[in-house]
Amino acid sequence: MYCLSPSIDPKPDGFVFSSSISTAGLAGGLLRYFNERGWKKVALITSTDATGQDAYRNITRIVGSGELEGLELVAEAQFNPTDVSAAAQVQRIKGANPDALIAWSTGGPIGTVLKAIRDAGLDVPVGTTDGNMTYAQMTQYASFLPKELYIPAPDWLKSERQAHPDALAAKDAFFKAFEGTDIKPDGPSTFAWDPALLVVSALRALPPEASAEDLRAYLANLQGFGGINGVYDFKKDPQRGVDESNVVVTRWDPQIGTWAVVSEPGGRLTKP
């Protein structure tokens, strides 16, 4: 099974693979970027569903550990995805005077949080998951988006940065596939793209009588495969192939109507 939700955490050597980069990898890249920007006091608000709780576990584990030991979680709050307001939670967060806020939920609930942030006058950089990396949401939420909205994501966007030739070729093919259509690819457009390429490449390489175990073993040992999310190495990152080193931090730019890549891989500050 190739799950197109990056939130699952499949066990190594199993028959389940996961698309894109894990929550831990995305959060790690975002927190590294915040740390290198000097935003040391971080607040966190997550939804009580599986997406939010996965983020809560990973972010609270990462903050203050290893190279991020200078980061401090100064406030945390949770809300139900069905809540019509998150005003009380955001007001408590504002009282902690954070340098930056991570709001981790997807779809409609993140709109509830962003409205509360605007209404509270909490003017700090805000980070969220790439599950919200959609043009529809950016358009719908335009009136109350934070001035600085950061989203960690695989490096699939067009940018001037140098990348591996195989990854660049994969990205070129990805964007060309949408030319002539009325679809503008965004974050969710990427979740199924590389898994399909990976499985098709495996089936082409294997004999017609290949078994499920043959397919699993082929993917598990695959290295150097260029996709839109980077160069895959399933020995380094089992069941997924890409990790935190493939994360870039993006910032929504309403002037150009898309996300601009503002970091180096891993969330490190872009070199001058």
CSV table of C-alpha atoms in Angstrom, one decimal:
chain,number,residue,atom,x,y,z
A,1,MET,CA,0.0,0.0,0.0
A,2,TYR,CA,1.3,3.4,-0.9
A,3,CYS,CA,-0.5,5.9,1.4
A,4,LEU,CA,-0.9,9.4,-0.1
A,5,SER,CA,-1.1,11.0,3.3
A,6,PRO,CA,2.3,11.9,4.7
A,7,SER,CA,1.0,11.8,8.3
A,8,ILE,CA,1.3,8.1,8.7
A,9,ASP,CA,4.5,6.5,10.1
A,10,PRO,CA,4.9,3.1,8.4
A,11,LYS,CA,7.3,0.6,10.0
A,12,PRO,CA,10.5,-0.2,8.2
A,13,ASP,CA,10.6,-3.3,6.0
A,14,GLY,CA,6.8,-3.4,5.8
A,15,PHE,CA,4.5,-3.3,2.8
A,16,VAL,CA,3.2,0.2,3.6
A,17,PHE,CA,4.9,3.2,2.1
A,18,SER,CA,4.1,6.9,2.7
A,19,SER,CA,4.1,9.8,0.3
A,20,SER,CA,6.1,13.0,0.7
A,21,ILE,CA,7.8,14.1,3.9
A,22,SER,CA,6.7,13.2,7.4
A,23,THR,CA,5.2,15.6,9.9
A,24,ALA,CA,8.4,15.3,12.0
A,25,GLY,CA,10.5,16.3,8.9
A,26,LEU,CA,8.3,19.2,8.0
A,27,ALA,CA,8.2,20.5,11.6
A,28,GLY,CA,11.9,20.1,12.0
A,29,GLY,CA,12.6,22.2,8.9
A,30,LEU,CA,10.2,24.9,10.0
A,31,LEU,CA,11.6,25.0,13.5
A,32,ARG,CA,15.2,25.2,12.2
A,33,TYR,CA,14.2,28.2,10.1
A,34,PHE,CA,12.5,29.9,13.0
A,35,ASN,CA,15.6,29.2,15.1
A,36,GLU,CA,18.0,30.7,12.6
A,37,ARG,CA,15.7,33.7,12.2
A,38,GLY,CA,16.1,34.3,15.9
A,39,TRP,CA,12.5,33.5,16.7
A,40,LYS,CA,13.2,31.6,19.9
A,41,LYS,CA,9.9,31.8,21.7
A,42,VAL,CA,7.4,29.6,19.8
A,43,ALA,CA,3.7,29.1,20.5
A,44,LEU,CA,1.8,26.1,19.3
A,45,ILE,CA,-1.9,25.6,18.5
A,46,THR,CA,-3.1,22.2,17.2
A,47,SER,CA,-6.4,20.6,16.4
A,48,THR,CA,-7.6,17.6,18.4
A,49,ASP,CA,-7.9,15.4,15.4
A,50,ALA,CA,-5.2,12.9,14.1
A,51,THR,CA,-3.4,15.6,12.1
A,52,GLY,CA,-3.1,18.0,15.0
A,53,GLN,CA,-2.1,15.4,17.5
A,54,ASP,CA,0.6,14.0,15.3
A,55,ALA,CA,2.0,17.5,15.0
A,56,TYR,CA,1.7,18.1,18.7
A,57,ARG,CA,3.7,15.0,19.5
A,58,ASN,CA,6.4,15.8,17.0
A,59,ILE,CA,6.8,19.5,17.7
A,60,THR,CA,6.8,19.2,21.5
A,61,ARG,CA,9.5,16.5,21.1
A,62,ILE,CA,11.7,18.6,18.8
A,63,VAL,CA,11.5,22.0,20.5
A,64,GLY,CA,14.5,22.5,22.8
A,65,SER,CA,16.4,19.4,21.6
A,66,GLY,CA,19.7,19.0,19.8
A,67,GLU,CA,20.6,22.1,17.7
A,68,LEU,CA,17.2,23.6,18.6
A,69,GLU,CA,17.9,23.7,22.3
A,70,GLY,CA,17.6,27.5,22.2
A,71,LEU,CA,13.9,27.2,21.2
A,72,GLU,CA,11.3,27.5,23.9
A,73,LEU,CA,7.6,26.5,23.7
A,74,VAL,CA,6.1,29.4,25.6
A,75,ALA,CA,2.4,28.5,25.0
A,76,GLU,CA,0.4,25.7,23.6
A,77,ALA,CA,-3.3,25.3,23.0
A,78,GLN,CA,-5.7,22.9,21.3
A,79,PHE,CA,-9.0,23.2,19.7
A,80,ASN,CA,-11.7,21.0,18.2
A,81,PRO,CA,-11.9,21.0,14.4
A,82,THR,CA,-15.7,21.7,14.7
A,83,ASP,CA,-15.2,24.8,16.9
A,84,VAL,CA,-16.5,28.0,15.4
A,85,SER,CA,-14.0,30.1,17.2
A,86,ALA,CA,-10.5,29.8,18.6
A,87,ALA,CA,-10.5,33.2,20.1
A,88,ALA,CA,-9.9,32.2,23.7
A,89,GLN,CA,-6.9,29.9,22.8
A,90,VAL,CA,-5.3,32.6,20.7
A,91,GLN,CA,-5.7,35.3,23.4
A,92,ARG,CA,-3.9,33.0,25.9
A,93,ILE,CA,-1.1,32.5,23.3
A,94,LYS,CA,-0.9,36.3,22.7
A,95,GLY,CA,-0.4,36.8,26.5
A,96,ALA,CA,2.8,34.6,26.3
A,97,ASN,CA,4.3,37.1,23.8
A,98,PRO,CA,5.7,34.6,21.4
A,99,ASP,CA,8.1,35.4,18.6
A,100,ALA,CA,6.3,33.1,16.2
A,101,LEU,CA,3.3,30.8,16.2
A,102,ILE,CA,2.8,27.3,14.7
A,103,ALA,CA,-0.9,26.6,13.8
A,104,TRP,CA,-1.1,22.9,12.7
A,105,SER,CA,-4.4,21.8,11.3
A,106,THR,CA,-5.7,21.4,7.8
A,107,GLY,CA,-8.7,22.6,5.8
A,108,GLY,CA,-11.5,24.7,7.4
A,109,PRO,CA,-10.2,24.5,11.0
A,110,ILE,CA,-7.1,26.4,10.0
A,111,GLY,CA,-9.3,29.2,8.7
A,112,THR,CA,-10.9,29.4,12.2
A,113,VAL,CA,-7.5,29.8,13.8
A,114,LEU,CA,-6.2,32.4,11.3
A,115,LYS,CA,-9.3,34.5,11.9
A,116,ALA,CA,-8.7,34.4,15.6
A,117,ILE,CA,-5.1,35.4,15.1
A,118,ARG,CA,-6.3,38.4,13.0
A,119,ASP,CA,-9.0,39.4,15.5
A,120,ALA,CA,-6.6,39.2,18.4
A,121,GLY,CA,-4.1,41.5,16.7
A,122,LEU,CA,-1.4,38.9,17.1
A,123,ASP,CA,1.1,40.1,14.6
A,124,VAL,CA,3.8,37.4,14.5
A,125,PRO,CA,5.1,35.1,11.8
A,126,VAL,CA,2.8,32.0,11.5
A,127,GLY,CA,3.8,28.6,10.3
A,128,THR,CA,1.4,25.8,9.2
A,129,THR,CA,1.4,22.4,7.4
A,130,ASP,CA,1.6,22.0,3.7
A,131,GLY,CA,-1.8,20.3,3.9
A,132,ASN,CA,-2.9,24.0,3.6
A,133,MET,CA,-0.7,24.7,0.6
A,134,THR,CA,-3.6,25.3,-1.7
A,135,TYR,CA,-4.5,28.2,-3.9
A,136,ALA,CA,-8.2,27.8,-3.0
A,137,GLN,CA,-7.4,28.4,0.7
A,138,MET,CA,-5.0,31.3,0.0
A,139,THR,CA,-7.8,33.0,-2.0
A,140,GLN,CA,-10.5,32.2,0.5
A,141,TYR,CA,-8.5,33.4,3.5
A,142,ALA,CA,-6.9,36.4,1.8
A,143,SER,CA,-8.6,39.0,4.0
A,144,PHE,CA,-7.3,37.5,7.2
A,145,LEU,CA,-4.0,35.8,6.3
A,146,PRO,CA,-1.0,36.7,8.5
A,147,LYS,CA,1.5,39.1,7.1
A,148,GLU,CA,4.1,36.3,7.2
A,149,LEU,CA,2.7,32.8,6.6
A,150,TYR,CA,5.3,30.1,6.3
A,151,ILE,CA,4.8,26.6,5.1
A,152,PRO,CA,7.4,23.9,5.2
A,153,ALA,CA,7.2,21.6,2.1
A,154,PRO,CA,9.2,19.3,-0.2
A,155,ASP,CA,11.2,21.2,-2.7
A,156,TRP,CA,8.7,20.9,-5.6
A,157,LEU,CA,8.2,24.6,-6.3
A,158,LYS,CA,9.8,26.4,-9.2
A,159,SER,CA,12.7,28.5,-7.8
A,160,GLU,CA,16.2,29.8,-8.8
A,161,ARG,CA,18.0,27.5,-6.4
A,162,GLN,CA,20.3,24.9,-7.7
A,163,ALA,CA,19.1,21.3,-7.3
A,164,HIS,CA,20.0,17.8,-8.5
A,165,PRO,CA,19.5,17.5,-12.3
A,166,ASP,CA,17.2,14.5,-11.9
A,167,ALA,CA,15.0,16.4,-9.5
A,168,LEU,CA,14.9,19.4,-11.8
A,169,ALA,CA,13.9,17.2,-14.8
A,170,ALA,CA,11.1,15.7,-12.7
A,171,LYS,CA,9.8,19.1,-11.7
A,172,ASP,CA,9.9,20.2,-15.3
A,173,ALA,CA,7.8,17.3,-16.4
A,174,PHE,CA,5.4,17.9,-13.5
A,175,PHE,CA,4.7,21.5,-14.4
A,176,LYS,CA,4.5,20.7,-18.1
A,177,ALA,CA,1.8,18.0,-17.4
A,178,PHE,CA,-0.5,20.8,-16.2
A,179,GLU,CA,0.1,23.1,-19.1
A,180,GLY,CA,-3.0,23.7,-21.2
A,181,THR,CA,-5.3,22.8,-18.4
A,182,ASP,CA,-7.2,25.0,-16.0
A,183,ILE,CA,-5.4,23.4,-13.0
A,184,LYS,CA,-2.6,25.2,-11.2
A,185,PRO,CA,-0.7,22.6,-9.2
A,186,ASP,CA,-0.3,23.2,-5.5
A,187,GLY,CA,0.7,21.1,-2.5
A,188,PRO,CA,-1.9,18.3,-2.7
A,189,SER,CA,-1.2,18.0,-6.4
A,190,THR,CA,2.2,16.6,-5.4
A,191,PHE,CA,1.2,13.9,-2.9
A,192,ALA,CA,0.4,11.3,-5.6
A,193,TRP,CA,2.8,12.3,-8.3
A,194,ASP,CA,6.1,10.8,-7.0
A,195,PRO,CA,4.4,7.6,-5.6
A,196,ALA,CA,2.9,6.9,-9.1
A,197,LEU,CA,6.3,7.5,-10.8
A,198,LEU,CA,8.1,5.3,-8.2
A,199,VAL,CA,5.6,2.4,-8.6
A,200,VAL,CA,5.5,2.6,-12.4
A,201,SER,CA,9.3,2.6,-12.6
A,202,ALA,CA,9.5,-0.4,-10.3
A,203,LEU,CA,6.9,-2.3,-12.4
A,204,ARG,CA,8.8,-1.5,-15.6
A,205,ALA,CA,12.1,-2.7,-14.0
A,206,LEU,CA,10.7,-6.0,-12.6
A,207,PRO,CA,9.6,-9.0,-14.7
A,208,PRO,CA,5.9,-9.5,-15.4
A,209,GLU,CA,5.6,-12.3,-12.8
A,210,ALA,CA,7.1,-10.2,-10.0
A,211,SER,CA,5.5,-10.7,-6.6
A,212,ALA,CA,4.4,-8.2,-4.0
A,213,GLU,CA,7.6,-9.0,-2.1
A,214,ASP,CA,9.6,-8.3,-5.3
A,215,LEU,CA,8.0,-4.9,-5.5
A,216,ARG,CA,8.5,-4.1,-1.9
A,217,ALA,CA,12.1,-5.1,-2.0
A,218,TYR,CA,12.7,-3.0,-5.2
A,219,LEU,CA,11.4,0.1,-3.5
A,220,ALA,CA,13.1,-0.6,-0.2
A,221,ASN,CA,16.5,-0.7,-1.9
A,222,LEU,CA,15.9,2.1,-4.4
A,223,GLN,CA,18.4,5.0,-4.3
A,224,GLY,CA,19.1,8.0,-6.5
A,225,PHE,CA,15.6,8.3,-8.0
A,226,GLY,CA,14.8,11.9,-9.0
A,227,GLY,CA,11.3,13.0,-8.1
A,228,ILE,CA,9.6,16.4,-7.7
A,229,ASN,CA,10.2,16.2,-3.9
A,230,GLY,CA,14.0,15.5,-4.3
A,231,VAL,CA,16.2,12.5,-4.9
A,232,TYR,CA,14.8,9.5,-3.2
A,233,ASP,CA,16.9,7.2,-1.0
A,234,PHE,CA,14.8,4.4,0.6
A,235,LYS,CA,17.8,3.0,2.4
A,236,LYS,CA,18.4,6.3,4.2
A,237,ASP,CA,14.7,6.9,4.9
A,238,PRO,CA,12.7,3.6,4.8
A,239,GLN,CA,9.2,3.5,3.4
A,240,ARG,CA,9.4,7.2,2.4
A,241,GLY,CA,12.6,8.0,0.6
A,242,VAL,CA,12.8,11.7,1.4
A,243,ASP,CA,13.3,13.3,4.8
A,244,GLU,CA,13.9,16.6,6.6
A,245,SER,CA,16.9,17.3,4.3
A,246,ASN,CA,14.4,17.7,1.4
A,247,VAL,CA,12.3,20.3,3.3
A,248,VAL,CA,12.3,23.9,2.2
A,249,VAL,CA,10.4,26.7,4.0
A,250,THR,CA,8.1,28.7,1.8
A,251,ARG,CA,6.3,32.0,2.4
A,252,TRP,CA,3.0,32.9,0.8
A,253,ASP,CA,3.5,36.0,-1.4
A,254,PRO,CA,0.2,37.6,-2.4
A,255,GLN,CA,2.0,39.9,-4.9
A,256,ILE,CA,3.1,37.0,-7.1
A,257,GLY,CA,0.1,34.8,-6.1
A,258,THR,CA,2.2,31.8,-5.0
A,259,TRP,CA,4.7,30.5,-2.4
A,260,ALA,CA,8.3,31.8,-2.5
A,261,VAL,CA,11.1,29.5,-1.3
A,262,VAL,CA,12.8,31.4,1.5
A,263,SER,CA,15.2,28.7,2.9
A,264,GLU,CA,17.8,26.3,1.9
A,265,PRO,CA,17.1,22.5,2.2
A,266,GLY,CA,16.5,21.5,5.8
A,267,GLY,CA,15.0,24.9,6.6
A,268,ARG,CA,18.4,26.6,6.9
A,269,LEU,CA,18.6,30.3,6.0
A,270,THR,CA,19.2,31.1,2.4
A,271,LYS,CA,22.8,32.0,1.8
A,272,PRO,CA,23.4,35.6,0.8
